[in-house]
PDB file of C-alpha atoms in Angstrom:
ATOM      1  CA  MET J   1      93.604 140.863  97.867  1.00  0.00           C
ATOM      2  CA  GLY J   2      96.337 141.827  95.261  1.00  0.00           C
ATOM      3  CA  HIS J   3      98.599 143.635  97.925  1.00  0.00           C
ATOM      4  CA  TYR J   4      98.311 140.319 100.051  1.00  0.00           C
ATOM      5  CA  VAL J   5      99.397 138.029  97.174  1.00  0.00           C
ATOM      6  CA  ILE J   6     102.464 140.473  96.322  1.00  0.00           C
ATOM      7  CA  ARG J   7     103.265 140.321 100.127  1.00  0.00           C
ATOM      8  CA  ARG J   8     103.169 136.529  99.990  1.00  0.00           C
ATOM      9  CA  LEU J   9     105.428 136.108  96.904  1.00  0.00           C
ATOM     10  CA  LEU J  10     107.844 138.401  98.445  1.00  0.00           C
ATOM     11  CA  GLN J  11     107.949 136.315 101.575  1.00  0.00           C
ATOM     12  CA  MET J  12     108.528 133.138  99.463  1.00  0.00           C
ATOM     13  CA  ILE J  13     111.763 134.529  98.194  1.00  0.00           C
ATOM     14  CA  PRO J  14     113.888 134.155 101.419  1.00  0.00           C
ATOM     15  CA  VAL J  15     111.996 130.750 102.083  1.00  0.00           C
ATOM     16  CA  PHE J  16     112.907 129.499  98.504  1.00  0.00           C
ATOM     17  CA  PHE J  17     116.554 130.365  98.978  1.00  0.00           C
ATOM     18  CA  GLY J  18     116.816 129.164 102.541  1.00  0.00           C
ATOM     19  CA  THR J  19     115.287 125.777 101.613  1.00  0.00           C
ATOM     20  CA  THR J  20     117.254 125.240  98.421  1.00  0.00           C
ATOM     21  CA  LEU J  21     120.726 125.989 100.262  1.00  0.00           C
ATOM     22  CA  LEU J  22     119.635 123.519 103.133  1.00  0.00           C
ATOM     23  CA  ILE J  23     118.894 120.798 100.571  1.00  0.00           C
ATOM     24  CA  PHE J  24     121.975 121.665  98.562  1.00  0.00           C
ATOM     25  CA  LEU J  25     124.246 121.305 101.899  1.00  0.00           C
ATOM     26  CA  MET J  26     122.503 118.171 102.935  1.00  0.00           C
ATOM     27  CA  VAL J  27     122.936 116.531  99.629  1.00  0.00           C
ATOM     28  CA  ASN J  28     126.629 117.476  99.424  1.00  0.00           C
ATOM     29  CA  VAL J  29     127.289 115.732 102.754  1.00  0.00           C
ATOM     30  CA  MET J  30     125.962 112.261 101.651  1.00  0.00           C
ATOM     31  CA  GLY J  31     129.322 111.656 100.184  1.00  0.00           C
ATOM     32  CA  ASP J  32     131.545 112.222  97.118  1.00  0.00           C
ATOM     33  CA  PRO J  33     129.427 111.170  94.051  1.00  0.00           C
ATOM     34  CA  ILE J  34     132.360 110.593  91.727  1.00  0.00           C
ATOM     35  CA  ALA J  35     133.425 107.761  93.956  1.00  0.00           C
ATOM     36  CA  GLY J  36     130.474 105.784  93.193  1.00  0.00           C
ATOM     37  CA  LEU J  37     130.573 106.462  89.463  1.00  0.00           C
ATOM     38  CA  CYS J  38     133.426 103.643  89.094  1.00  0.00           C
ATOM     39  CA  GLY J  39     131.525 100.892  91.169  1.00  0.00           C
ATOM     40  CA  GLU J  40     133.648  98.743  93.442  1.00  0.00           C
ATOM     41  CA  LYS J  41     136.732  99.611  91.758  1.00  0.00           C
ATOM     42  CA  GLN J  42     138.695 102.801  92.937  1.00  0.00           C
ATOM     43  CA  CYS J  43     138.709 105.596  90.106  1.00  0.00           C
ATOM     44  CA  ASP J  44     141.875 106.696  88.469  1.00  0.00           C
ATOM     45  CA  PRO J  45     143.016 110.004  90.097  1.00  0.00           C
ATOM     46  CA  ALA J  46     143.194 111.635  87.006  1.00  0.00           C
ATOM     47  CA  THR J  47     139.754 110.672  85.902  1.00  0.00           C
ATOM     48  CA  VAL J  48     138.370 111.837  89.240  1.00  0.00           C
ATOM     49  CA  ALA J  49     140.006 115.244  88.901  1.00  0.00           C
ATOM     50  CA  GLN J  50     138.642 115.648  85.466  1.00  0.00           C
ATOM     51  CA  LEU J  51     135.075 114.714  86.447  1.00  0.00           C
ATOM     52  CA  ARG J  52     135.296 117.040  89.513  1.00  0.00           C
ATOM     53  CA  LYS J  53     136.215 119.786  87.338  1.00  0.00           C
ATOM     54  CA  GLU J  54     133.483 118.990  84.750  1.00  0.00           C
ATOM     55  CA  PHE J  55     130.919 118.994  87.156  1.00  0.00           C
ATOM     56  CA  GLY J  56     131.986 121.757  89.333  1.00  0.00           C
ATOM     57  CA  LEU J  57     132.915 119.784  92.409  1.00  0.00           C
ATOM     58  CA  ASP J  58     136.296 121.040  92.675  1.00  0.00           C
ATOM     59  CA  LYS J  59     134.986 124.440  93.774  1.00  0.00           C
ATOM     60  CA  PRO J  60     133.913 125.481  97.445  1.00  0.00           C
ATOM     61  CA  THR J  61     130.443 124.480  98.382  1.00  0.00           C
ATOM     62  CA  TRP J  62     129.102 127.951  98.664  1.00  0.00           C
ATOM     63  CA  GLN J  63     130.390 128.793  95.065  1.00  0.00           C
ATOM     64  CA  GLN J  64     128.911 125.660  93.739  1.00  0.00           C
ATOM     65  CA  TYR J  65     125.585 126.879  95.248  1.00  0.00           C
ATOM     66  CA  VAL J  66     125.995 130.254  93.715  1.00  0.00           C
ATOM     67  CA  THR J  67     126.733 128.568  90.432  1.00  0.00           C
ATOM     68  CA  TYR J  68     123.779 126.429  90.596  1.00  0.00           C
ATOM     69  CA  MET J  69     121.321 129.325  91.577  1.00  0.00           C
ATOM     70  CA  GLY J  70     122.615 131.403  88.879  1.00  0.00           C
ATOM     71  CA  ASN J  71     122.083 128.579  86.215  1.00  0.00           C
ATOM     72  CA  LEU J  72     118.724 127.862  87.730  1.00  0.00           C
ATOM     73  CA  PHE J  73     117.244 131.321  86.766  1.00  0.00           C
ATOM     74  CA  THR J  74     118.318 130.625  83.343  1.00  0.00           C
ATOM     75  CA  GLY J  75     116.376 127.289  83.168  1.00  0.00           C
ATOM     76  CA  ASP J  76     119.445 125.195  83.772  1.00  0.00           C
ATOM     77  CA  PHE J  77     119.088 122.491  86.344  1.00  0.00           C
ATOM     78  CA  GLY J  78     122.312 121.084  85.529  1.00  0.00           C
ATOM     79  CA  THR J  79     123.354 117.651  83.874  1.00  0.00           C
ATOM     80  CA  ALA J  80     123.117 114.300  85.622  1.00  0.00           C
ATOM     81  CA  PHE J  81     126.364 112.112  85.778  1.00  0.00           C
ATOM     82  CA  ASN J  82     125.093 110.057  82.751  1.00  0.00           C
ATOM     83  CA  GLY J  83     125.322 113.191  80.867  1.00  0.00           C
ATOM     84  CA  GLN J  84     121.496 113.686  80.438  1.00  0.00           C
ATOM     85  CA  PRO J  85     120.207 117.208  81.349  1.00  0.00           C
ATOM     86  CA  VAL J  86     118.134 117.149  84.413  1.00  0.00           C
ATOM     87  CA  THR J  87     115.407 119.284  82.601  1.00  0.00           C
ATOM     88  CA  GLU J  88     115.064 116.203  80.286  1.00  0.00           C
ATOM     89  CA  LEU J  89     114.445 113.942  83.333  1.00  0.00           C
ATOM     90  CA  MET J  90     111.876 116.396  84.507  1.00  0.00           C
ATOM     91  CA  SER J  91     109.907 116.496  81.356  1.00  0.00           C
ATOM     92  CA  THR J  92     109.216 112.806  81.646  1.00  0.00           C
ATOM     93  CA  ALA J  93     109.152 112.473  85.403  1.00  0.00           C
ATOM     94  CA  PHE J  94     106.875 115.359  86.389  1.00  0.00           C
ATOM     95  CA  PRO J  95     103.882 114.660  84.012  1.00  0.00           C
ATOM     96  CA  VAL J  96     103.569 111.132  85.331  1.00  0.00           C
ATOM     97  CA  THR J  97     103.747 112.291  88.778  1.00  0.00           C
ATOM     98  CA  PHE J  98     101.484 115.173  88.277  1.00  0.00           C
ATOM     99  CA  ARG J  99      98.710 112.749  86.839  1.00  0.00           C
ATOM    100  CA  LEU J 100      99.401 110.113  89.918  1.00  0.00           C
ATOM    101  CA  THR J 101      99.099 113.127  92.339  1.00  0.00           C
ATOM    102  CA  LEU J 102      95.816 114.282  90.693  1.00  0.00           C
ATOM    103  CA  VAL J 103      94.254 110.931  91.102  1.00  0.00           C
ATOM    104  CA  ALA J 104      95.260 110.781  94.759  1.00  0.00           C
ATOM    105  CA  ILE J 105      93.824 114.184  95.341  1.00  0.00           C
ATOM    106  CA  VAL J 106      90.606 113.348  93.788  1.00  0.00           C
ATOM    107  CA  PHE J 107      90.243 110.337  95.969  1.00  0.00           C
ATOM    108  CA  GLU J 108      91.067 112.471  98.862  1.00  0.00           C
ATOM    109  CA  ILE J 109      88.189 115.059  98.186  1.00  0.00           C
ATOM    110  CA  VAL J 110      85.557 112.722  96.815  1.00  0.00           C
ATOM    111  CA  ILE J 111      85.812 109.894  98.996  1.00  0.00           C
ATOM    112  CA  GLY J 112      87.469 111.472 102.219  1.00  0.00           C
ATOM    113  CA  ILE J 113      85.192 114.295 102.558  1.00  0.00           C
ATOM    114  CA  ALA J 114      82.126 112.385 101.497  1.00  0.00           C
ATOM    115  CA  LEU J 115      82.849 109.874 104.137  1.00  0.00           C
ATOM    116  CA  GLY J 116      83.825 112.611 106.695  1.00  0.00           C
ATOM    117  CA  VAL J 117      80.320 114.455 105.992  1.00  0.00           C
ATOM    118  CA  VAL J 118      78.323 111.360 106.518  1.00  0.00           C
ATOM    119  CA  THR J 119      80.133 110.300 109.712  1.00  0.00           C
ATOM    120  CA  GLY J 120      80.024 113.698 111.151  1.00  0.00           C
ATOM    121  CA  LEU J 121      76.304 114.137 110.569  1.00  0.00           C
ATOM    122  CA  ARG J 122      75.795 110.640 112.200  1.00  0.00           C
ATOM    123  CA  ARG J 123      78.185 110.801 114.984  1.00  0.00           C
ATOM    124  CA  GLY J 124      78.277 107.844 117.460  1.00  0.00           C
ATOM    125  CA  ARG J 125      76.089 105.540 115.147  1.00  0.00           C
ATOM    126  CA  PRO J 126      77.307 102.390 113.651  1.00  0.00           C
ATOM    127  CA  VAL J 127      78.321 103.862 110.365  1.00  0.00           C
ATOM    128  CA  ASP J 128      80.253 106.482 112.200  1.00  0.00           C
ATOM    129  CA  THR J 129      82.209 103.844 114.400  1.00  0.00           C
ATOM    130  CA  GLY J 130      82.801 101.600 111.347  1.00  0.00           C
ATOM    131  CA  VAL J 131      84.644 104.421 109.231  1.00  0.00           C
ATOM    132  CA  LEU J 132      86.542 105.296 112.424  1.00  0.00           C
ATOM    133  CA  LEU J 133      87.755 101.813 112.751  1.00  0.00           C
ATOM    134  CA  LEU J 134      88.456 101.416 108.869  1.00  0.00           C
ATOM    135  CA  THR J 135      90.487 104.722 108.824  1.00  0.00           C
ATOM    136  CA  LEU J 136      92.521 103.652 111.726  1.00  0.00           C
ATOM    137  CA  VAL J 137      93.418 100.407 110.278  1.00  0.00           C
ATOM    138  CA  VAL J 138      94.593 102.308 106.985  1.00  0.00           C
ATOM    139  CA  ILE J 139      96.569 104.766 109.097  1.00  0.00           C
ATOM    140  CA  SER J 140      98.190 101.828 110.929  1.00  0.00           C
ATOM    141  CA  ILE J 141      98.997  99.832 107.899  1.00  0.00           C
ATOM    142  CA  PRO J 142     102.312 100.912 106.047  1.00  0.00           C
ATOM    143  CA  THR J 143     101.754 102.192 102.436  1.00  0.00           C
ATOM    144  CA  PHE J 144     104.122  99.543 100.990  1.00  0.00           C
ATOM    145  CA  VAL J 145     101.833  96.902 102.462  1.00  0.00           C
ATOM    146  CA  ILE J 146      98.644  98.158 101.055  1.00  0.00           C
ATOM    147  CA  GLY J 147     100.254  98.695  97.633  1.00  0.00           C
ATOM    148  CA  LEU J 148     101.822  95.145  97.559  1.00  0.00           C
ATOM    149  CA  LEU J 149      98.597  93.541  98.687  1.00  0.00           C
ATOM    150  CA  LEU J 150      96.527  95.315  96.031  1.00  0.00           C
ATOM    151  CA  GLN J 151      98.974  94.413  93.322  1.00  0.00           C
ATOM    152  CA  LEU J 152      98.911  90.780  94.379  1.00  0.00           C
ATOM    153  CA  LEU J 153      95.278  90.594  94.538  1.00  0.00           C
ATOM    154  CA  LEU J 154      94.152  92.919  91.628  1.00  0.00           C
ATOM    155  CA  GLY J 155      97.111  92.563  89.475  1.00  0.00           C
ATOM    156  CA  VAL J 156      98.477  88.961  89.809  1.00  0.00           C
ATOM    157  CA  LYS J 157      95.761  86.973  91.189  1.00  0.00           C
ATOM    158  CA  TRP J 158      92.539  88.455  89.726  1.00  0.00           C
ATOM    159  CA  GLY J 159      94.042  90.378  86.686  1.00  0.00           C
ATOM    160  CA  VAL J 160      91.870  93.221  87.142  1.00  0.00           C
ATOM    161  CA  ILE J 161      94.779  95.650  86.661  1.00  0.00           C
ATOM    162  CA  LYS J 162      98.368  95.442  85.258  1.00  0.00           C
ATOM    163  CA  PRO J 163     100.933  94.675  88.129  1.00  0.00           C
ATOM    164  CA  ALA J 164     103.127  97.112  86.564  1.00  0.00           C
ATOM    165  CA  VAL J 165     102.220 100.734  85.051  1.00  0.00           C
ATOM    166  CA  SER J 166     103.227 101.190  81.228  1.00  0.00           C
ATOM    167  CA  PRO J 167     105.850 103.633  80.627  1.00  0.00           C
ATOM    168  CA  GLU J 168     103.270 105.960  79.114  1.00  0.00           C
ATOM    169  CA  ALA J 169     101.430 105.903  82.556  1.00  0.00           C
ATOM    170  CA  PRO J 170      97.800 106.624  81.290  1.00  0.00           C
ATOM    171  CA  VAL J 171      95.370 107.840  83.853  1.00  0.00           C
ATOM    172  CA  ASP J 172      93.268 104.475  83.957  1.00  0.00           C
ATOM    173  CA  GLU J 173      96.423 102.726  84.991  1.00  0.00           C
ATOM    174  CA  LEU J 174      96.952 105.166  87.785  1.00  0.00           C
ATOM    175  CA  ILE J 175      93.837 104.602  89.667  1.00  0.00           C
ATOM    176  CA  VAL J 176      94.942 101.760  92.007  1.00  0.00           C
ATOM    177  CA  PRO J 177      98.485 103.573  92.537  1.00  0.00           C
ATOM    178  CA  GLY J 178      96.621 106.747  93.349  1.00  0.00           C
ATOM    179  CA  LEU J 179      94.445 105.083  95.678  1.00  0.00           C
ATOM    180  CA  VAL J 180      97.348 103.488  97.408  1.00  0.00           C
ATOM    181  CA  LEU J 181      99.297 106.820  97.476  1.00  0.00           C
ATOM    182  CA  ALA J 182      96.309 108.745  98.768  1.00  0.00           C
ATOM    183  CA  SER J 183      95.267 105.785 101.316  1.00  0.00           C
ATOM    184  CA  VAL J 184      96.679 107.384 104.579  1.00  0.00           C
ATOM    185  CA  SER J 185      95.791 110.952 103.590  1.00  0.00           C
ATOM    186  CA  LEU J 186      92.312 109.948 102.567  1.00  0.00           C
ATOM    187  CA  ALA J 187      91.962 108.637 106.207  1.00  0.00           C
ATOM    188  CA  TYR J 188      93.156 111.647 107.877  1.00  0.00           C
ATOM    189  CA  VAL J 189      90.814 113.834 105.527  1.00  0.00           C
ATOM    190  CA  THR J 190      87.850 111.629 106.554  1.00  0.00           C
ATOM    191  CA  ARG J 191      88.531 111.991 110.195  1.00  0.00           C
ATOM    192  CA  LEU J 192      89.251 115.800 109.976  1.00  0.00           C
ATOM    193  CA  THR J 193      86.181 116.312 108.048  1.00  0.00           C
ATOM    194  CA  ARG J 194      84.221 114.315 110.497  1.00  0.00           C
ATOM    195  CA  THR J 195      85.456 116.161 113.483  1.00  0.00           C
ATOM    196  CA  SER J 196      84.926 119.474 111.897  1.00  0.00           C
ATOM    197  CA  ILE J 197      81.331 118.721 110.849  1.00  0.00           C
ATOM    198  CA  ALA J 198      80.450 117.407 114.314  1.00  0.00           C
ATOM    199  CA  GLU J 199      81.730 120.624 115.876  1.00  0.00           C
ATOM    200  CA  ASN J 200      80.141 123.109 113.500  1.00  0.00           C
ATOM    201  CA  ARG J 201      77.055 121.071 113.542  1.00  0.00           C
ATOM    202  CA  ARG J 202      76.335 122.621 117.209  1.00  0.00           C
ATOM    203  CA  ALA J 203      77.410 126.091 116.221  1.00  0.00           C
ATOM    204  CA  ASP J 204      74.818 128.907 116.653  1.00  0.00           C
ATOM    205  CA  TYR J 205      74.693 129.807 112.876  1.00  0.00           C
ATOM    206  CA  VAL J 206      73.639 126.238 112.004  1.00  0.00           C
ATOM    207  CA  ARG J 207      70.735 126.068 114.586  1.00  0.00           C
ATOM    208  CA  THR J 208      69.646 129.649 113.479  1.00  0.00           C
ATOM    209  CA  ALA J 209      69.498 128.442 109.855  1.00  0.00           C
ATOM    210  CA  ILE J 210      67.363 125.441 110.684  1.00  0.00           C
ATOM    211  CA  ALA J 211      65.173 127.595 112.724  1.00  0.00           C
ATOM    212  CA  LYS J 212      64.503 129.785 109.591  1.00  0.00           C
ATOM    213  CA  GLY J 213      63.222 126.886 108.032  1.00  0.00           C
ATOM    214  CA  LEU J 214      65.954 126.321 105.525  1.00  0.00           C
ATOM    215  CA  PRO J 215      66.132 122.780 104.100  1.00  0.00           C
ATOM    216  CA  ARG J 216      68.535 120.758 105.926  1.00  0.00           C
ATOM    217  CA  ARG J 217      70.365 119.937 102.484  1.00  0.00           C
ATOM    218  CA  ARG J 218      71.094 123.649 102.012  1.00  0.00           C
ATOM    219  CA  VAL J 219      72.134 124.007 105.800  1.00  0.00           C
ATOM    220  CA  THR J 220      74.654 121.136 105.263  1.00  0.00           C
ATOM    221  CA  THR J 221      75.964 122.366 101.744  1.00  0.00           C
ATOM    222  CA  ARG J 222      75.860 126.113 102.077  1.00  0.00           C
ATOM    223  CA  HIS J 223      76.619 126.844 105.650  1.00  0.00           C
ATOM    224  CA  LEU J 224      77.797 123.685 107.673  1.00  0.00           C
ATOM    225  CA  LEU J 225      80.197 122.008 105.010  1.00  0.00           C
ATOM    226  CA  ARG J 226      81.534 125.367 103.704  1.00  0.00           C
ATOM    227  CA  ASN J 227      82.783 126.311 107.127  1.00  0.00           C
ATOM    228  CA  SER J 228      83.962 123.024 107.826  1.00  0.00           C
ATOM    229  CA  LEU J 229      86.212 122.751 105.033  1.00  0.00           C
ATOM    230  CA  ILE J 230      88.725 125.230 105.916  1.00  0.00           C
ATOM    231  CA  PRO J 231      91.091 122.963 108.051  1.00  0.00           C
ATOM    232  CA  VAL J 232      90.471 120.180 105.318  1.00  0.00           C
ATOM    233  CA  VAL J 233      91.535 122.520 102.467  1.00  0.00           C
ATOM    234  CA  THR J 234      94.778 123.450 104.554  1.00  0.00           C
ATOM    235  CA  PHE J 235      95.540 119.751 105.004  1.00  0.00           C
ATOM    236  CA  ILE J 236      94.938 118.973 101.210  1.00  0.00           C
ATOM    237  CA  GLY J 237      97.076 121.881 100.009  1.00  0.00           C
ATOM    238  CA  THR J 238      99.849 120.989 102.156  1.00  0.00           C
ATOM    239  CA  ASP J 239      99.650 117.391 101.192  1.00  0.00           C
ATOM    240  CA  VAL J 240      99.964 118.063  97.421  1.00  0.00           C
ATOM    241  CA  GLY J 241     103.786 118.633  97.946  1.00  0.00           C
ATOM    242  CA  PHE J 242     103.999 115.429 100.229  1.00  0.00           C
ATOM    243  CA  LEU J 243     102.127 113.466  97.835  1.00  0.00           C
ATOM    244  CA  MET J 244     104.444 114.178  94.866  1.00  0.00           C
ATOM    245  CA  GLY J 245     107.730 114.108  96.916  1.00  0.00           C
ATOM    246  CA  GLY J 246     106.725 111.005  99.069  1.00  0.00           C
ATOM    247  CA  ALA J 247     105.566 108.933  96.042  1.00  0.00           C
ATOM    248  CA  ILE J 248     108.853 106.812  96.117  1.00  0.00           C
ATOM    249  CA  VAL J 249     107.261 103.828  97.560  1.00  0.00           C
ATOM    250  CA  THR J 250     104.177 103.694  95.409  1.00  0.00           C
ATOM    251  CA  GLU J 251     106.128 104.386  92.326  1.00  0.00           C
ATOM    252  CA  ARG J 252     108.555 101.392  93.052  1.00  0.00           C
ATOM    253  CA  ILE J 253     105.770  99.143  93.610  1.00  0.00           C
ATOM    254  CA  PHE J 254     104.223  99.757  90.403  1.00  0.00           C
ATOM    255  CA  ASN J 255     107.244 100.656  88.418  1.00  0.00           C
ATOM    256  CA  ILE J 256     106.131 104.167  87.942  1.00  0.00           C
ATOM    257  CA  HIS J 257     109.026 106.308  86.305  1.00  0.00           C
ATOM    258  CA  GLY J 258     108.166 109.520  87.985  1.00  0.00           C
ATOM    259  CA  VAL J 259     109.463 112.063  90.526  1.00  0.00           C
ATOM    260  CA  GLY J 260     109.828 109.418  93.428  1.00  0.00           C
ATOM    261  CA  TYR J 261     111.714 107.012  91.058  1.00  0.00           C
ATOM    262  CA  GLN J 262     114.033 109.715  89.816  1.00  0.00           C
ATOM    263  CA  LEU J 263     114.945 110.878  93.314  1.00  0.00           C
ATOM    264  CA  TYR J 264     115.267 107.352  94.550  1.00  0.00           C
ATOM    265  CA  GLN J 265     117.793 106.891  91.693  1.00  0.00           C
ATOM    266  CA  GLY J 266     119.419 110.258  92.313  1.00  0.00           C
ATOM    267  CA  ILE J 267     120.029 109.575  95.876  1.00  0.00           C
ATOM    268  CA  LEU J 268     121.146 105.800  95.285  1.00  0.00           C
ATOM    269  CA  ARG J 269     123.714 107.155  92.682  1.00  0.00           C
ATOM    270  CA  GLN J 270     124.581 110.386  94.883  1.00  0.00           C
ATOM    271  CA  ASN J 271     123.637 112.384  91.946  1.00  0.00           C
ATOM    272  CA  THR J 272     123.738 115.872  93.361  1.00  0.00           C
ATOM    273  CA  GLN J 273     122.256 117.805  90.311  1.00  0.00           C
ATOM    274  CA  THR J 274     119.226 115.233  89.891  1.00  0.00           C
ATOM    275  CA  VAL J 275     118.379 115.316  93.599  1.00  0.00           C
ATOM    276  CA  VAL J 276     118.780 119.108  94.140  1.00  0.00           C
ATOM    277  CA  GLY J 277     116.927 120.063  90.890  1.00  0.00           C
ATOM    278  CA  PHE J 278     113.780 117.843  91.483  1.00  0.00           C
ATOM    279  CA  VAL J 279     113.644 118.929  95.195  1.00  0.00           C
ATOM    280  CA  THR J 280     113.751 122.640  94.011  1.00  0.00           C
ATOM    281  CA  VAL J 281     110.900 122.236  91.819  1.00  0.00           C
ATOM    282  CA  LEU J 282     108.858 120.571  94.642  1.00  0.00           C
ATOM    283  CA  VAL J 283     109.754 123.387  97.004  1.00  0.00           C
ATOM    284  CA  LEU J 284     108.366 125.751  94.500  1.00  0.00           C
ATOM    285  CA  ILE J 285     105.134 123.396  94.158  1.00  0.00           C
ATOM    286  CA  PHE J 286     104.789 123.439  97.963  1.00  0.00           C
ATOM    287  CA  LEU J 287     105.041 127.151  98.399  1.00  0.00           C
ATOM    288  CA  LEU J 288     102.478 127.946  95.523  1.00  0.00           C
ATOM    289  CA  ALA J 289     100.105 125.255  96.904  1.00  0.00           C
ATOM    290  CA  ASN J 290     100.185 127.036 100.306  1.00  0.00           C
ATOM    291  CA  LEU J 291      99.543 130.331  98.634  1.00  0.00           C
ATOM    292  CA  VAL J 292      96.410 128.830  96.897  1.00  0.00           C
ATOM    293  CA  VAL J 293      95.161 127.477 100.182  1.00  0.00           C
ATOM    294  CA  ASP J 294      95.413 130.933 101.911  1.00  0.00           C
ATOM    295  CA  LEU J 295      93.458 132.458  99.007  1.00  0.00           C
ATOM    296  CA  LEU J 296      90.807 129.706  99.342  1.00  0.00           C
ATOM    297  CA  TYR J 297      90.148 130.725 102.833  1.00  0.00           C
ATOM    298  CA  ALA J 298      88.419 133.867 101.560  1.00  0.00           C
ATOM    299  CA  VAL J 299      86.339 131.868  99.231  1.00  0.00           C
ATOM    300  CA  LEU J 300      85.080 129.321 101.766  1.00  0.00           C
ATOM    301  CA  ASP J 301      84.527 131.945 104.757  1.00  0.00           C
ATOM    302  CA  PRO J 302      83.255 135.483 103.687  1.00  0.00           C
ATOM    303  CA  ARG J 303      84.499 136.844 106.961  1.00  0.00           C
ATOM    304  CA  ILE J 304      88.113 136.423 106.056  1.00  0.00           C
ATOM    305  CA  ARG J 305      89.524 139.333 104.179  1.00  0.00           C
ATOM    306  CA  TYR J 306      92.934 139.973 103.038  1.00  0.00           C
ATOM    307  CA  VAL J 307      94.460 143.487 103.065  1.00  0.00           C
TER     308      VAL J 307
END
């Protein structure tokens, strides 16, 4: 297991450099960020030259990338155009999005897997048909529609929640936004769990366990569910990075100043340092999440061994 982890960590190095280089190049082709600092008026040439030199934009792109990566390994993610270090933006944005993502993941695990098990064990029955139709509706409706609808009903009309999350973003205020963020993924987890349970239910090892006289609850939890969770864990593990980076719509609806909000502001203002810095951290989170998923395979299925 230790050799496998070391090998995977070494494989992450070229992936990390490749993705960060690609992100850096894509952000740099969005346009001249200095031009947007002066608004509708044209910037003074002397001011433009000074700003480009100050932020290192007067150097070739490859040199900017090398400088950025060199600073990155010292913990310096650069400075936003408003003069605020990117690390300060991260220190306020990432904890909020971490809590929001955690709430969304809990909804996926608890509700998604529970509904998937129930429908998988009752395939073809009315409850199965109803849940399948419900998940199909959730997948078909855009996230911003679900978010605005819940905000209007629960926040404005009924007053159950606050229409906008407070700046501190406590967990209790993130329950509804977390449900909105997890809605589509929750539907996929339900359908994936249901399909996996239904297929493994007809497997030989399940029939053998039942023939031995084991209680059905133990067969379901210890044998059937454990082997059926491998594709579900794969989806949830990869979904962590997507939830954190794709929370822009949800955070905009509920006025949450998290990673999605900062990415939106960075893209809108063509703030290269902010966008590249945040996406770099998201890449690291995505790579580590995939490593954890691979290690969980051996926990769920004893037949899997890493060497």
